[in-house]
Amino acid sequence: MTVLTKIQIHDLTALRHALHRRPEISGEEAETADRIAQELEALGADRIWRQLGGHGVAAEFAGAEEGPTVLLRCELDGLPILEISDLPYRSEVEGKGHLCGHDGHMVSLLGVATGLARRPAKGRVILLFQPAEETGAGAKAVIEDPRWPEIRPDVAFAYHNVPGRPLGEIGLRPGPGNCASRGMQILLEGKSSHAAAPEDGVSPGPAMAALMQALPGLGTGAIGEKDFALSTLTHAWLGEPTFGIAPGQGELRVTLRCMTDDRMEALVADAQALVDQHCADLSVDIAWHDIFLSVTNDAETTEMARKVALSQDRPVHEMPTPMRWSEDFGRIGGDGAQATMLYVGAGENHPQLHNPDYDFPDALIPIMTDMFLGIVDHILGRAQA
Ligand SMILES: [Zn+2]
Ligand SMILES: [Zn+2]
């Protein structure tokens, strides 16, 4: 069935468990990156780049003839969440866990590296192990690395496992696939005063109360509609926890989410206008965090993935709506590659991503190794054994 031997699957699974024990969060993936680079070296990669946009690692497997560059991308980072599990390989790092399955995504790409002992017939395959996906900083940093032009692909693929869908089902969606999102931090400054004389100060309280109602009200449409926008209040504080002081400072945090980058621009402008409208007597400082572009899946590369999935007898799910969650893979399509994200079922009753009891389903390792090698064969062909 699979191109991997039983021993290769056993070794890749053991490596996944080893990575799972030692999760590193966004921007701190030094040990993971080292381990990955060693594996790629052992698998005979033609060229390896390290420290790409932080701790990123990329490996090249080149064909004999000229041809396009096919990039396959996975993520290095775990999450600052305590894992709750009885697994023998549960996280050994207090408060951190591989609870998004990036350990499994990495090992799937190492499976591809194993298969590429037989090189593509033409062009080259780049395997990109990207840092800091969870914060939305990693793909941007990799693309801004001065060595990116040596790597820049013509086509790019990545996958994310999706709990709640049947195991091994390949979800596809040409066009918008993941929402754009960004965090809006609003710092408000007035003037504190004695609680006995609040009229001598300027409290951000009334403006905050108004904004806590008005900002979530910017949401429009439903997921799947072009107009879809969601504005979620995530955090608020006002003044000090005392009884003697009328507050002079406050902060709101809001996450904005849209299906397209254009709609996001309009939503950002609307949110800023609301803040201006309600905070005329305050000084306002707005900062933006965790900026994710939307993932827009290319029609042609999505069709290639569909053909390969069907040729491997994988069930294909034509997704009616995009994922609400964001993915910084959108940056790679935004950089000019024809890019497609695959949304691969992790099991219908599987714990959700970022839940403390989530664990990547190992059965996906050979499935996704085969899918990606099938895509490589479809685009580049493969040298004779
Ligand atoms: Zn995640
Ligand atoms: Zn993830």
mmCIF file of C-alpha atoms in Angstrom, residues 100-228:
data_model
loop_
_atom_site.group_PDB
_atom_site.id
_atom_site.type_symbol
_atom_site.label_atom_id
_atom_site.label_comp_id
_atom_site.label_asym_id
_atom_site.label_seq_id
_atom_site.Cartn_x
_atom_site.Cartn_y
_atom_site.Cartn_z
ATOM 1 C CA CYS A 100 -1.376 20.899 17.140
ATOM 2 C CA GLY A 101 0.276 17.845 15.564
ATOM 3 C CA HIS A 102 3.296 19.642 14.143
ATOM 4 C CA ASP A 103 5.391 16.674 15.380
ATOM 5 C CA GLY A 104 3.411 14.468 12.976
ATOM 6 C CA HIS A 105 3.603 16.981 10.126
ATOM 7 C CA MET A 106 7.425 17.052 10.495
ATOM 8 C CA VAL A 107 7.748 13.291 10.438
ATOM 9 C CA SER A 108 5.482 13.022 7.363
ATOM 10 C CA LEU A 109 7.990 15.232 5.533
ATOM 11 C CA LEU A 110 10.873 13.092 6.768
ATOM 12 C CA GLY A 111 8.960 10.158 5.235
ATOM 13 C CA VAL A 112 9.012 12.087 1.957
ATOM 14 C CA ALA A 113 12.775 12.596 2.372
ATOM 15 C CA THR A 114 13.123 8.819 2.820
ATOM 16 C CA GLY A 115 11.198 8.222 -0.428
ATOM 17 C CA LEU A 116 13.315 10.805 -2.255
ATOM 18 C CA ALA A 117 16.316 8.479 -2.037
ATOM 19 C CA ARG A 118 14.920 8.021 -5.550
ATOM 20 C CA ARG A 119 15.229 11.606 -6.773
ATOM 21 C CA PRO A 120 12.687 13.521 -8.868
ATOM 22 C CA ALA A 121 13.286 13.202 -12.604
ATOM 23 C CA LYS A 122 13.439 16.974 -13.051
ATOM 24 C CA GLY A 123 13.358 20.149 -11.008
ATOM 25 C CA ARG A 124 13.775 19.847 -7.277
ATOM 26 C CA VAL A 125 11.863 19.254 -4.079
ATOM 27 C CA ILE A 126 12.366 21.560 -1.107
ATOM 28 C CA LEU A 127 11.243 20.315 2.291
ATOM 29 C CA LEU A 128 10.684 23.323 4.546
ATOM 30 C CA PHE A 129 10.513 22.902 8.317
ATOM 31 C CA GLN A 130 9.177 26.313 9.251
ATOM 32 C CA PRO A 131 9.528 27.940 12.681
ATOM 33 C CA ALA A 132 6.958 29.919 14.655
ATOM 34 C CA GLU A 133 3.737 29.016 12.842
ATOM 35 C CA GLU A 134 1.557 29.423 15.922
ATOM 36 C CA THR A 135 2.328 33.141 16.244
ATOM 37 C CA GLY A 136 2.074 33.874 12.517
ATOM 38 C CA ALA A 137 5.671 35.143 12.542
ATOM 39 C CA GLY A 138 7.544 32.193 11.024
ATOM 40 C CA ALA A 139 6.566 32.088 7.346
ATOM 41 C CA LYS A 140 7.072 35.856 7.080
ATOM 42 C CA ALA A 141 10.531 35.584 8.666
ATOM 43 C CA VAL A 142 11.521 32.713 6.347
ATOM 44 C CA ILE A 143 10.419 34.702 3.291
ATOM 45 C CA GLU A 144 12.353 37.729 4.528
ATOM 46 C CA ASP A 145 15.522 35.653 5.035
ATOM 47 C CA PRO A 146 18.189 36.780 2.516
ATOM 48 C CA ARG A 147 18.555 33.143 1.374
ATOM 49 C CA TRP A 148 14.864 32.757 0.456
ATOM 50 C CA PRO A 149 15.539 33.504 -3.255
ATOM 51 C CA GLU A 150 17.665 30.285 -3.331
ATOM 52 C CA ILE A 151 14.597 28.373 -2.138
ATOM 53 C CA ARG A 152 11.604 30.228 -3.614
ATOM 54 C CA PRO A 153 9.195 27.637 -5.056
ATOM 55 C CA ASP A 154 6.955 27.578 -8.125
ATOM 56 C CA VAL A 155 4.395 25.422 -6.339
ATOM 57 C CA ALA A 156 3.921 24.713 -2.656
ATOM 58 C CA PHE A 157 1.875 22.307 -0.555
ATOM 59 C CA ALA A 158 1.302 21.826 3.148
ATOM 60 C CA TYR A 159 -1.206 19.926 5.221
ATOM 61 C CA HIS A 160 -2.881 20.289 8.545
ATOM 62 C CA ASN A 161 -4.560 17.460 10.384
ATOM 63 C CA VAL A 162 -8.222 18.147 11.181
ATOM 64 C CA PRO A 163 -9.859 16.475 14.192
ATOM 65 C CA GLY A 164 -13.573 15.835 13.679
ATOM 66 C CA ARG A 165 -13.165 14.545 10.111
ATOM 67 C CA PRO A 166 -12.672 10.867 9.160
ATOM 68 C CA LEU A 167 -9.082 9.654 9.508
ATOM 69 C CA GLY A 168 -7.129 10.064 6.270
ATOM 70 C CA GLU A 169 -9.841 11.971 4.396
ATOM 71 C CA ILE A 170 -8.275 14.662 2.186
ATOM 72 C CA GLY A 171 -10.171 17.953 2.489
ATOM 73 C CA LEU A 172 -9.734 20.392 -0.397
ATOM 74 C CA ARG A 173 -11.015 23.854 -1.087
ATOM 75 C CA PRO A 174 -9.937 25.936 -4.080
ATOM 76 C CA GLY A 175 -10.068 29.637 -3.161
ATOM 77 C CA PRO A 176 -10.233 30.765 0.482
ATOM 78 C CA GLY A 177 -9.142 27.898 2.746
ATOM 79 C CA ASN A 178 -8.166 29.555 6.035
ATOM 80 C CA CYS A 179 -9.276 32.892 7.421
ATOM 81 C CA ALA A 180 -7.078 35.916 7.798
ATOM 82 C CA SER A 181 -6.806 36.992 11.422
ATOM 83 C CA ARG A 182 -5.025 39.515 13.586
ATOM 84 C CA GLY A 183 -4.919 40.643 17.177
ATOM 85 C CA MET A 184 -5.796 44.271 17.978
ATOM 86 C CA GLN A 185 -4.433 45.598 21.272
ATOM 87 C CA ILE A 186 -6.016 48.889 22.303
ATOM 88 C CA LEU A 187 -4.315 50.800 25.137
ATOM 89 C CA LEU A 188 -6.365 53.698 26.500
ATOM 90 C CA GLU A 189 -4.980 56.426 28.691
ATOM 91 C CA GLY A 190 -6.980 59.140 30.490
ATOM 92 C CA LYS A 191 -6.179 60.456 33.940
ATOM 93 C CA SER A 192 -6.648 58.776 37.298
ATOM 94 C CA SER A 193 -8.128 60.624 40.242
ATOM 95 C CA HIS A 194 -9.390 60.040 43.770
ATOM 96 C CA ALA A 195 -12.377 57.720 43.824
ATOM 97 C CA ALA A 196 -14.139 60.446 45.850
ATOM 98 C CA ALA A 197 -13.708 62.892 42.954
ATOM 99 C CA PRO A 198 -13.871 60.966 39.661
ATOM 100 C CA GLU A 199 -14.876 64.168 37.861
ATOM 101 C CA ASP A 200 -11.280 65.405 38.308
ATOM 102 C CA GLY A 201 -9.960 62.552 36.171
ATOM 103 C CA VAL A 202 -10.706 61.009 32.791
ATOM 104 C CA SER A 203 -11.680 57.340 33.067
ATOM 105 C CA PRO A 204 -11.408 55.079 30.017
ATOM 106 C CA GLY A 205 -14.331 53.121 31.534
ATOM 107 C CA PRO A 206 -17.249 54.538 29.517
ATOM 108 C CA ALA A 207 -15.317 54.231 26.231
ATOM 109 C CA MET A 208 -14.323 50.653 27.084
ATOM 110 C CA ALA A 209 -17.908 49.731 27.933
ATOM 111 C CA ALA A 210 -19.068 51.133 24.597
ATOM 112 C CA LEU A 211 -16.281 49.408 22.654
ATOM 113 C CA MET A 212 -16.896 46.067 24.362
ATOM 114 C CA GLN A 213 -20.362 46.184 22.817
ATOM 115 C CA ALA A 214 -19.516 47.860 19.528
ATOM 116 C CA LEU A 215 -16.384 45.933 18.444
ATOM 117 C CA PRO A 216 -18.025 42.450 18.500
ATOM 118 C CA GLY A 217 -20.903 44.101 16.610
ATOM 119 C CA LEU A 218 -18.616 44.538 13.578
ATOM 120 C CA GLY A 219 -19.121 40.853 12.763
ATOM 121 C CA THR A 220 -21.022 40.239 9.515
ATOM 122 C CA GLY A 221 -22.116 37.322 7.371
ATOM 123 C CA ALA A 222 -21.466 33.640 7.919
ATOM 124 C CA ILE A 223 -18.318 31.613 7.266
ATOM 125 C CA GLY A 224 -18.206 30.792 3.565
ATOM 126 C CA GLU A 225 -19.703 34.171 2.587
ATOM 127 C CA LYS A 226 -17.333 36.710 1.076
ATOM 128 C CA ASP A 227 -18.533 39.326 3.545
ATOM 129 C CA PHE A 228 -17.776 37.124 6.586
#
